[in-house]
Short mmCIF file of C-alpha atoms in Angstrom, two decimals:
data_model
loop_
_atom_site.label_atom_id
_atom_site.label_comp_id
_atom_site.label_asym_id
_atom_site.label_seq_id
_atom_site.Cartn_x
_atom_site.Cartn_y
_atom_site.Cartn_z
CA MET A 179 -92.80 55.21 96.52
CA SER A 180 -93.55 52.48 94.12
CA THR A 181 -92.40 49.10 95.13
CA SER A 182 -91.90 48.09 91.49
CA GLN A 183 -88.31 47.87 90.25
CA LEU A 184 -87.50 50.00 87.28
CA SER A 185 -85.45 48.46 84.56
CA PHE A 186 -82.47 50.60 83.52
CA PHE A 187 -83.00 49.49 79.93
CA ASP A 188 -86.67 50.42 80.02
CA THR A 189 -86.12 53.97 81.43
CA SER A 190 -83.15 55.13 79.47
CA ALA A 191 -82.25 55.76 75.86
CA LEU A 192 -80.98 52.18 75.87
CA GLY A 193 -84.48 50.78 76.36
CA GLY A 194 -87.92 51.05 74.99
CA SER A 195 -89.23 50.60 71.55
CA GLN A 196 -86.87 53.09 70.08
CA SER A 197 -83.80 51.08 71.08
CA ASN A 198 -81.55 50.59 67.98
CA LEU A 199 -79.53 47.86 69.61
CA TYR A 200 -80.55 44.18 69.31
CA TRP A 201 -79.10 41.80 71.85
CA GLY A 202 -80.15 38.63 70.16
CA GLU A 203 -78.43 36.97 67.09
CA LEU A 204 -78.86 38.74 63.75
CA PRO A 205 -79.39 36.53 60.73
CA GLY A 206 -76.09 37.42 59.11
CA ASP A 207 -73.85 37.33 62.18
CA ARG A 208 -72.92 33.67 61.98
CA ALA A 209 -71.98 33.96 58.38
CA LEU A 210 -69.75 36.97 59.17
CA GLU A 211 -68.08 35.11 61.96
CA GLU A 212 -67.44 32.06 59.73
CA ALA A 213 -66.05 34.36 56.96
CA ALA A 214 -63.73 36.04 59.49
CA ALA A 215 -62.45 32.72 60.88
CA ALA A 216 -61.90 31.51 57.29
CA ALA A 217 -59.93 34.69 56.52
CA GLN A 218 -57.79 34.10 59.59
CA GLN A 219 -57.01 30.52 58.37
CA VAL A 220 -56.16 31.85 54.96
CA ALA A 221 -53.82 34.37 56.47
CA LYS A 222 -52.08 31.69 58.46
CA ALA A 223 -51.78 29.29 55.43
CA PRO A 224 -48.53 29.42 53.39
CA ALA A 225 -48.73 31.21 50.03
CA PRO A 226 -49.30 28.72 47.07
CA ILE A 227 -46.10 27.62 45.42
CA PRO A 228 -45.91 28.74 41.72
CA ALA A 229 -45.94 25.88 39.25
CA VAL A 230 -42.42 25.03 38.03
CA LEU A 231 -42.20 23.70 34.50
CA PRO A 232 -40.07 20.67 34.25
CA LYS A 233 -37.02 20.34 32.06
CA VAL A 234 -38.41 18.61 29.00
CA ASP A 235 -36.64 18.32 25.69
CA PHE A 236 -38.46 19.33 22.55
CA ALA A 237 -39.53 16.40 20.35
CA LEU A 238 -40.41 16.74 16.67
CA THR A 239 -42.48 13.93 15.12
CA GLY A 240 -43.62 15.66 12.04
CA THR A 241 -42.87 19.20 10.87
CA ARG A 242 -42.50 22.43 12.53
CA GLY A 243 -45.30 24.07 10.59
CA LEU A 244 -43.14 26.76 8.95
CA ALA A 245 -44.91 29.75 7.41
CA GLN A 246 -45.03 29.91 3.58
CA GLY A 247 -43.65 33.36 2.91
CA TRP A 248 -40.28 34.78 3.97
CA LYS A 249 -41.87 37.72 5.68
CA GLU A 250 -44.00 35.38 7.76
CA ARG A 251 -40.80 33.40 8.47
CA ALA A 252 -39.08 36.51 9.68
CA ARG A 253 -42.05 37.32 11.94
CA ASP A 254 -41.79 33.77 13.39
CA ASN A 255 -38.09 34.47 14.08
CA LEU A 256 -39.04 37.65 15.90
CA ALA A 257 -41.68 35.83 17.94
CA ALA A 258 -39.04 33.30 18.97
CA ILE A 259 -36.55 36.00 19.95
CA ARG A 260 -39.31 37.86 21.94
CA LEU A 261 -40.26 34.63 23.73
CA LEU A 262 -36.58 33.91 24.60
CA ALA A 263 -36.27 37.24 26.26
CA THR A 264 -39.39 36.47 28.39
CA LEU A 265 -38.17 33.10 29.44
CA GLU A 266 -34.73 34.38 30.38
CA ALA A 267 -36.25 37.37 32.32
CA GLU A 268 -38.51 34.93 34.27
CA ASP A 269 -35.67 32.44 34.56
CA ARG A 270 -37.86 29.44 33.65
CA ASN A 271 -38.15 26.50 31.32
CA ALA A 272 -40.35 26.71 28.22
CA SER A 273 -43.76 25.00 28.03
CA PRO A 274 -44.44 22.61 25.10
CA ASP A 275 -46.45 25.34 23.34
CA GLU A 276 -43.58 27.78 23.83
CA GLN A 277 -41.06 25.29 22.52
CA ALA A 278 -43.15 25.06 19.36
CA VAL A 279 -42.73 28.78 18.93
CA LEU A 280 -38.99 28.60 19.54
CA ALA A 281 -38.60 25.67 17.11
CA ARG A 282 -39.91 27.88 14.24
CA PHE A 283 -36.80 30.02 14.52
CA THR A 284 -34.98 29.35 11.26
CA GLY A 285 -32.17 31.93 11.43
CA PHE A 286 -31.68 34.55 8.64
CA GLY A 287 -29.69 32.57 6.14
CA ALA A 288 -32.13 32.58 3.31
CA GLY A 289 -31.23 35.19 0.80
CA GLU A 290 -34.51 37.03 1.03
CA LEU A 291 -33.96 37.48 4.79
CA ALA A 292 -30.24 38.14 4.78
CA ASN A 293 -30.42 40.79 2.04
CA SER A 294 -33.57 42.50 3.36
CA LEU A 295 -32.83 42.75 7.16
CA PHE A 296 -29.02 43.12 7.36
CA PRO A 297 -28.15 46.25 5.25
CA ARG A 298 -24.53 47.40 4.73
CA ALA A 299 -23.38 50.40 6.69
CA GLY A 300 -25.10 53.59 5.53
CA GLU A 301 -27.94 51.64 3.89
CA THR A 302 -31.51 51.04 5.10
CA PHE A 303 -33.76 48.01 5.16
CA ARG A 304 -35.05 46.82 1.85
CA ALA A 305 -38.37 48.52 0.81
CA GLY A 306 -41.32 46.70 2.40
CA TRP A 307 -39.21 45.22 5.23
CA GLU A 308 -38.78 48.35 7.37
CA GLU A 309 -41.36 47.32 10.01
CA ILE A 310 -39.76 43.88 10.52
CA GLY A 311 -36.23 45.32 10.47
CA SER A 312 -37.22 47.94 13.21
CA GLN A 313 -38.62 45.19 15.35
CA LEU A 314 -35.46 43.20 14.98
CA GLU A 315 -33.52 46.19 16.12
CA GLU A 316 -35.81 46.67 19.14
CA LEU A 317 -35.57 43.02 20.23
CA THR A 318 -31.79 42.52 19.85
CA SER A 319 -28.65 44.25 20.92
CA GLN A 320 -26.07 45.40 18.39
CA GLN A 321 -23.90 42.49 19.40
CA GLU A 322 -26.73 39.98 18.89
CA ARG A 323 -27.55 41.39 15.46
CA ALA A 324 -23.92 41.24 14.43
CA GLY A 325 -23.91 37.47 15.41
CA LEU A 326 -27.04 36.89 13.43
CA ALA A 327 -25.62 38.78 10.47
CA ARG A 328 -22.40 36.62 10.55
CA ALA A 329 -24.53 33.50 10.78
CA THR A 330 -26.51 34.27 7.51
CA GLN A 331 -23.83 32.67 5.44
CA TYR A 332 -24.24 29.43 7.38
CA ALA A 333 -27.87 29.32 8.71
CA HIS A 334 -29.47 26.93 6.23
CA TYR A 335 -31.44 24.49 8.39
CA THR A 336 -32.14 21.01 7.07
CA PRO A 337 -35.67 20.20 5.94
CA GLU A 338 -37.54 17.79 8.27
CA LEU A 339 -37.96 15.22 5.42
CA ILE A 340 -34.17 14.80 5.15
CA VAL A 341 -33.68 14.75 8.93
CA HIS A 342 -36.25 12.03 9.47
CA ALA A 343 -34.92 9.88 6.66
CA MET A 344 -31.41 10.08 8.11
CA TRP A 345 -32.78 8.97 11.54
CA ASP A 346 -34.57 6.06 9.87
CA LEU A 347 -31.21 4.97 8.48
CA ALA A 348 -29.51 5.29 11.80
CA ALA A 349 -32.12 3.04 13.37
CA GLN A 350 -31.85 0.51 10.50
CA MET A 351 -28.14 0.41 11.12
CA GLY A 352 -28.66 -0.52 14.78
CA PHE A 353 -28.11 2.75 16.62
CA ARG A 354 -29.07 2.09 20.26
CA GLY A 355 -28.26 5.29 21.92
CA GLY A 356 -25.13 6.62 23.67
CA ARG A 357 -23.09 9.80 23.14
CA ALA A 358 -24.15 11.81 20.14
CA LEU A 359 -22.63 14.97 18.60
CA GLU A 360 -24.37 17.61 16.47
CA PRO A 361 -21.86 20.15 15.26
CA GLY A 362 -23.30 23.34 13.98
CA CYS A 363 -26.61 22.45 15.48
CA GLY A 364 -28.71 25.55 14.75
CA THR A 365 -31.87 25.05 16.77
CA GLY A 366 -31.21 21.26 17.13
CA LEU A 367 -33.48 19.69 14.43
CA PHE A 368 -31.51 16.43 14.63
CA MET A 369 -31.85 16.34 18.32
CA ALA A 370 -35.55 17.05 18.10
CA SER A 371 -36.15 14.25 15.59
CA VAL A 372 -34.40 11.37 17.45
CA PRO A 373 -36.78 8.37 17.53
CA PRO A 374 -38.83 8.41 20.76
CA LYS A 375 -37.38 5.07 21.90
CA LEU A 376 -33.85 6.34 21.56
CA ALA A 377 -34.36 9.78 22.99
CA PRO A 378 -33.91 8.71 26.67
CA LYS A 379 -30.86 6.68 25.73
CA THR A 380 -28.99 9.43 23.91
CA ALA A 381 -26.89 12.16 25.52
CA TRP A 382 -26.08 15.10 23.22
CA THR A 383 -23.28 17.49 22.82
CA ALA A 384 -24.56 20.23 20.47
CA ILE A 385 -22.38 23.13 19.29
CA GLU A 386 -23.65 26.39 17.84
CA ASN A 387 -21.56 29.33 16.99
CA ASP A 388 -24.23 32.01 17.09
CA PRO A 389 -24.96 32.94 20.78
CA LEU A 390 -28.61 34.01 20.30
CA THR A 391 -29.37 30.75 18.37
CA ALA A 392 -27.60 28.69 21.06
CA ARG A 393 -29.79 30.33 23.74
CA ILE A 394 -32.89 29.42 21.94
CA THR A 395 -31.63 25.85 21.56
CA ARG A 396 -30.96 25.61 25.25
CA LYS A 397 -34.57 26.35 26.02
CA LEU A 398 -35.60 23.66 23.48
CA PHE A 399 -33.19 21.10 25.05
CA PRO A 400 -32.68 21.86 28.67
CA ASN A 401 -31.46 18.33 29.40
CA GLN A 402 -28.71 18.37 26.80
CA TRP A 403 -25.28 20.13 26.59
CA VAL A 404 -25.66 22.88 24.20
CA ARG A 405 -22.40 24.83 23.79
CA SER A 406 -22.14 28.33 22.23
CA GLU A 407 -18.77 27.94 20.61
CA ASP A 408 -16.95 27.90 17.28
CA PHE A 409 -16.67 24.26 16.38
CA THR A 410 -13.29 24.75 14.78
CA THR A 411 -11.79 25.56 18.16
CA ALA A 412 -14.09 23.79 20.63
CA LYS A 413 -12.51 21.19 22.89
CA LEU A 414 -13.93 17.71 22.20
CA ALA A 415 -13.39 14.35 23.69
CA GLU A 416 -12.94 11.40 21.46
CA ARG A 417 -15.94 9.34 22.60
CA TYR A 418 -18.97 9.78 20.38
CA ASP A 419 -21.11 6.89 19.26
CA LEU A 420 -22.80 8.99 16.57
CA VAL A 421 -22.23 12.30 14.79
CA ILE A 422 -25.17 13.56 12.77
CA GLY A 423 -25.94 16.97 11.31
CA ASN A 424 -25.60 19.65 8.61
CA PRO A 425 -22.16 21.24 8.47
CA PRO A 426 -22.22 24.92 7.42
CA PHE A 427 -22.03 25.31 3.59
CA SER A 428 -19.09 27.54 3.06
CA ASN A 429 -15.86 27.78 1.05
CA ARG A 430 -14.23 29.66 3.93
CA THR A 431 -10.80 28.14 4.64
CA VAL A 432 -10.10 27.08 8.19
CA ARG A 433 -6.73 27.93 9.57
CA GLY A 434 -5.55 26.57 12.85
CA THR A 435 -2.54 25.26 14.85
CA ASP A 436 -3.90 21.70 15.01
CA GLU A 437 -3.13 19.07 12.45
CA LEU A 438 -6.44 19.63 10.65
CA GLY A 439 -6.14 23.36 10.84
CA ARG A 440 -2.84 23.32 9.00
CA LEU A 441 -4.42 21.56 5.96
CA GLY A 442 -6.41 24.56 4.78
CA LEU A 443 -9.73 22.64 4.46
CA SER A 444 -13.04 24.37 3.60
CA LEU A 445 -15.33 24.83 6.52
CA HIS A 446 -17.76 22.10 5.70
CA ASP A 447 -14.97 19.65 5.01
CA TYR A 448 -13.22 20.63 8.26
CA PHE A 449 -16.47 19.94 10.18
CA ILE A 450 -16.80 16.45 8.69
CA ALA A 451 -13.04 15.52 9.18
CA ARG A 452 -12.95 16.77 12.78
CA SER A 453 -16.33 15.11 13.62
CA ILE A 454 -15.04 11.81 12.21
CA SER A 455 -11.86 12.10 14.30
CA ARG A 456 -14.01 12.21 17.47
CA LEU A 457 -15.96 9.01 16.78
CA ARG A 458 -15.39 5.77 18.64
CA PRO A 459 -13.95 3.00 16.52
CA GLY A 460 -16.69 1.48 14.50
CA ALA A 461 -19.12 4.37 15.15
CA LEU A 462 -20.88 6.15 12.31
CA ALA A 463 -21.27 9.77 11.14
CA MET A 464 -24.02 11.04 8.89
CA PHE A 465 -23.95 14.48 7.21
CA VAL A 466 -25.91 16.73 4.88
CA THR A 467 -23.18 18.58 3.03
CA SER A 468 -22.46 20.56 -0.07
CA ARG A 469 -21.75 18.41 -3.13
CA TRP A 470 -18.34 19.86 -3.29
CA THR A 471 -17.18 17.59 -0.48
CA MET A 472 -17.40 14.79 -3.08
CA ASP A 473 -16.93 16.65 -6.34
CA LYS A 474 -13.80 18.80 -5.73
CA SER A 475 -10.94 17.86 -8.16
CA ASP A 476 -8.56 18.15 -5.28
CA ALA A 477 -9.00 15.03 -3.20
CA GLY A 478 -7.05 16.30 -0.21
CA ALA A 479 -10.03 16.68 2.12
CA ARG A 480 -11.35 13.26 1.17
CA ARG A 481 -7.96 11.62 1.73
CA THR A 482 -7.90 13.20 5.22
CA MET A 483 -11.21 11.64 5.99
CA PHE A 484 -10.04 8.32 4.55
CA GLU A 485 -7.06 8.16 6.95
CA THR A 486 -9.39 7.23 9.76
CA ALA A 487 -12.80 6.37 8.25
CA ASP A 488 -14.41 4.48 5.43
CA PHE A 489 -17.11 5.95 3.23
CA VAL A 490 -20.17 3.80 3.57
CA GLY A 491 -22.15 5.45 0.91
CA GLY A 492 -24.34 8.41 0.12
CA VAL A 493 -27.25 9.96 -1.84
CA ARG A 494 -27.13 12.99 -4.14
CA LEU A 495 -30.29 15.12 -3.83
CA PRO A 496 -31.87 17.07 -6.65
CA ALA A 497 -31.44 20.78 -7.11
CA GLY A 498 -33.94 22.65 -5.00
CA ALA A 499 -34.16 20.06 -2.23
CA MET A 500 -33.10 22.83 0.31
CA ARG A 501 -34.93 25.75 -1.34
CA ASP A 502 -38.30 25.85 0.40
CA ASP A 503 -37.04 25.34 3.99
CA ALA A 504 -33.60 26.78 3.94
CA GLY A 505 -33.72 29.33 1.08
CA THR A 506 -30.67 27.98 -0.80
CA ASP A 507 -30.17 26.19 -4.02
CA VAL A 508 -26.79 24.74 -3.15
CA GLY A 509 -26.42 21.11 -4.29
CA VAL A 510 -26.23 18.69 -1.38
CA ASP A 511 -25.45 15.10 -0.57
CA VAL A 512 -26.24 12.91 2.39
CA LEU A 513 -22.99 10.99 3.22
CA VAL A 514 -22.25 8.28 5.75
CA PHE A 515 -18.86 7.40 7.23
CA ARG A 516 -17.68 4.73 9.62
CA ARG A 517 -14.59 5.18 11.89
CA ARG A 518 -12.13 2.27 11.49
CA ALA A 519 -10.70 0.39 14.43
CA PRO A 520 -7.01 0.51 14.93
CA GLY A 521 -5.30 -1.98 12.57
CA GLU A 522 -8.42 -2.46 10.51
CA ASP A 523 -7.87 -2.47 6.75
CA ALA A 524 -9.11 0.43 4.80
CA GLY A 525 -12.21 -0.04 2.69
CA ASP A 526 -12.98 0.92 -0.95
CA ALA A 527 -11.16 4.04 -2.19
CA THR A 528 -13.29 4.67 -5.23
CA TRP A 529 -14.90 7.84 -3.74
CA LEU A 530 -11.50 9.60 -3.51
CA ASP A 531 -11.55 10.36 -7.22
CA VAL A 532 -13.80 12.22 -9.68
CA ALA A 533 -14.65 10.99 -13.17
CA ALA A 534 -15.88 12.58 -16.42
CA LEU A 535 -19.45 11.82 -17.46
CA ASP A 536 -19.90 10.52 -20.95
CA ASP A 537 -21.77 12.51 -23.53
CA THR A 538 -21.81 15.68 -21.51
CA ASP A 539 -19.31 17.88 -23.34
CA GLN A 540 -21.20 20.85 -24.71
CA GLY A 541 -18.10 22.88 -25.43
CA GLU A 542 -16.82 23.44 -21.90
CA GLY A 543 -15.44 19.95 -21.44
CA PRO A 544 -17.43 17.06 -19.85
CA LEU A 545 -19.17 17.18 -16.51
CA ARG A 546 -16.98 15.81 -13.76
CA ILE A 547 -18.37 14.38 -10.51
CA ASN A 548 -17.36 11.94 -7.82
CA ARG A 549 -16.71 8.44 -9.06
CA TYR A 550 -19.07 7.03 -6.48
CA PHE A 551 -22.07 8.85 -7.92
CA ALA A 552 -20.93 8.38 -11.49
CA GLU A 553 -20.90 4.54 -10.85
CA ASN A 554 -23.96 4.29 -8.53
CA GLY A 555 -26.71 6.00 -10.58
CA GLN A 556 -29.40 4.55 -8.25
CA GLN A 557 -28.02 6.82 -5.45
CA VAL A 558 -28.59 9.98 -7.58
CA LEU A 559 -32.05 11.34 -7.11
CA GLY A 560 -32.14 13.31 -10.42
CA ARG A 561 -30.30 13.64 -13.69
CA HIS A 562 -26.80 15.01 -14.27
CA ASP A 563 -27.01 18.15 -16.34
CA TRP A 564 -25.59 21.63 -17.12
CA THR A 565 -27.05 24.82 -15.56
CA SER A 566 -26.14 28.52 -15.55
CA GLY A 567 -24.13 29.45 -12.46
CA GLN A 568 -22.61 32.53 -11.03
CA PHE A 569 -19.36 31.96 -13.01
CA GLY A 570 -20.76 30.41 -16.06
CA PRO A 571 -22.03 26.91 -17.02
CA GLU A 572 -21.85 24.39 -14.13
CA TYR A 573 -23.12 20.97 -12.95
CA THR A 574 -26.51 20.45 -11.46
CA CYS A 575 -28.56 17.37 -10.41
CA LYS A 576 -31.83 18.16 -12.22
CA ALA A 577 -34.96 16.85 -10.46
CA ASN A 578 -37.21 14.34 -11.93
CA PRO A 579 -40.71 15.78 -11.87
CA LEU A 580 -42.25 12.36 -11.55
CA GLN A 581 -40.12 11.41 -8.54
CA MET A 582 -41.24 12.20 -5.06
CA LEU A 583 -38.42 12.99 -2.69
CA ASP A 584 -40.25 11.71 0.40
CA GLU A 585 -40.32 8.31 -1.20
CA ALA A 586 -37.06 8.23 -3.12
CA LEU A 587 -34.75 9.43 -0.35
CA PRO A 588 -35.71 6.77 2.32
CA LEU A 589 -35.48 4.07 -0.43
CA ALA A 590 -31.99 5.24 -1.51
CA LEU A 591 -30.71 5.54 2.09
CA GLY A 592 -32.17 2.14 2.87
CA ARG A 593 -29.79 0.64 0.34
CA LEU A 594 -26.95 1.60 2.67
CA SER A 595 -28.48 0.01 5.87
CA SER A 596 -26.74 -3.35 5.41
CA LEU A 597 -23.32 -1.87 4.71
CA ALA A 598 -22.46 -0.94 8.32
CA ARG A 599 -23.69 -1.43 11.85
CA PHE A 600 -23.40 0.67 14.93
CA PRO A 601 -21.39 -0.90 17.70
CA VAL A 602 -22.78 -1.31 21.19
CA PRO A 603 -22.58 1.99 22.96
CA GLN A 604 -20.07 2.41 25.78
CA THR A 605 -22.68 3.68 28.16
CA LEU A 606 -26.47 4.05 28.34
CA ASP A 607 -26.28 5.92 31.66
CA VAL A 608 -27.55 9.14 30.07
CA ALA A 609 -28.33 10.84 33.39
CA ALA A 610 -24.67 10.40 34.45
CA VAL A 611 -23.40 11.87 31.14
CA GLN A 612 -25.83 14.82 31.37
CA ASP A 613 -24.84 15.43 35.03
CA ASN A 614 -21.22 15.51 33.90
CA HIS A 615 -22.09 18.37 31.65
CA ALA A 616 -23.93 20.46 34.27
CA ALA A 617 -21.12 22.95 34.69
CA ASP A 618 -21.16 26.26 32.68
CA VAL A 619 -18.16 25.37 30.48
CA GLY A 620 -17.12 27.48 27.51
CA THR A 621 -14.76 30.20 26.36
CA ALA A 622 -14.10 33.65 27.65
CA ALA A 623 -15.97 35.18 24.65
CA ASP A 624 -19.08 33.23 25.65
CA GLY A 625 -18.96 34.67 29.14
CA ALA A 626 -18.81 31.12 30.56
CA LEU A 627 -17.78 30.67 34.13
CA LEU A 628 -15.36 27.85 33.59
CA LYS A 629 -12.61 27.65 31.02
CA GLU A 630 -10.45 24.79 29.75
CA GLY A 631 -8.17 23.48 32.53
CA SER A 632 -10.21 25.01 35.32
CA PHE A 633 -10.82 23.16 38.62
CA LEU A 634 -14.20 23.07 40.25
CA LEU A 635 -16.06 21.36 43.07
CA HIS A 636 -19.05 19.40 41.72
CA LYS A 637 -21.28 17.86 44.33
CA GLY A 638 -18.49 18.19 46.81
CA VAL A 639 -15.92 16.35 44.52
CA LEU A 640 -12.94 17.93 42.74
CA HIS A 641 -13.23 18.00 38.99
CA GLN A 642 -11.20 19.60 36.18
CA ILE A 643 -12.34 20.79 32.68
CA ILE A 644 -10.65 18.63 30.12
CA ASP A 645 -11.72 18.75 26.47
CA GLY A 646 -14.67 20.75 27.42
CA GLU A 647 -16.01 18.27 29.99
CA THR A 648 -15.97 18.03 33.76
CA VAL A 649 -13.69 15.08 34.59
CA LEU A 650 -13.17 13.64 38.07
CA VAL A 651 -9.75 14.51 39.63
CA LYS A 652 -8.12 11.58 41.37
CA VAL A 653 -6.82 12.67 44.77
CA LYS A 654 -3.83 10.80 46.37
CA LYS A 655 -4.68 9.02 49.56
CA GLY A 656 -2.02 7.47 51.79
CA GLU A 657 0.79 5.93 49.67
CA GLN A 658 -1.20 5.85 46.36
CA LYS A 659 0.92 6.76 43.39
CA GLU A 660 -1.88 7.97 41.11
CA GLY A 661 -3.75 11.35 41.69
CA CYS A 662 -2.71 14.72 42.78
#
């Protein structure tokens, strides 16, 4: 018997040169182990938190870059509606690039859009508009389309040139921020164009009747109070430092149970009168409105405004000033009003009357316009003339081909800058004002959670909805007489 010791590994299938096992360290083993360890660490690590877009209000320093043709404008509207659906489905804020898309929503008030995309019952889309009309049907509910159709008579958004010129005037008159109201806000062009230094000092209440448009506006201005309501019935507090905007151009008569509602004012005149009534004493309102506010023979609406406010001055724009952006040829004025303080004497009443223009009788009688514009020709950016209207010859302010509106309008508005000054705002605590509007307040038709008069707990404190705002409710303690 051999005295040599046999190795098990040398005399079995586990040994010898044919062994397929290697008991040393293979070159790739360490890399595999490190990869496995790294994988274990990744498995233990928390999942990355998705980026949350902050609430940033849209700011417009120039123009929105609107498309040139109405079909392209319609496609931009569809793009905004499609994006809104995505943002709401994902329950998130819009990025700056997405807000630029939303801001190009212009509504369907232009005649080319309204007549092509909202056919009467039993009719079809206008020839050549079938594809866009079908997409609109796919993207919106029947209720949403009905709202957009109703809004076509009012949806004429103000050109940026006019918006910026009005803000320049507000700054020249000393606006320093505070509470601001934009009635009939559309997508909020006036909110978007507030000067950068004033934006963080201004808390907005913006009211838009069309629900879909209001939803777009909320994505553009997540830090402001955008209310989807009818301005003629919306509850409003009397506290605004500024009202600025473009009341809907309409001869529709407003009927209501309040004092203004019983006067039978046209819609745009009602907007102006009601907005003025909600100003603080000394505060200012600026409007782009139909020339009929000033030119109506019946001075009833103007006298109603004059009961509480003075007319500071205005500018008459040439025919066609709204055509390219808004798709309407309605004649418009920019008007400025100042709310009087209690006991303050009323100002000049010239603007209450209309006057005949000399040498304008061509067989139909002379042209008759507001005395203010008849006597202040420098505030008229054009020439008084006759034109053919829907019901025969009528007045127009014919444009001067040598006059550039982007130069003439700021110059004319600048003449008003020394005639009135904004008072010091009551509060510049914009965050507190915005927080006060955090509750979902509205009407039953809007589907809002909270109605006028409702009670709620906000941050653990009892509040009540009064005039559309959350107001702190005082609770009696001990022998206090005030509170409930």
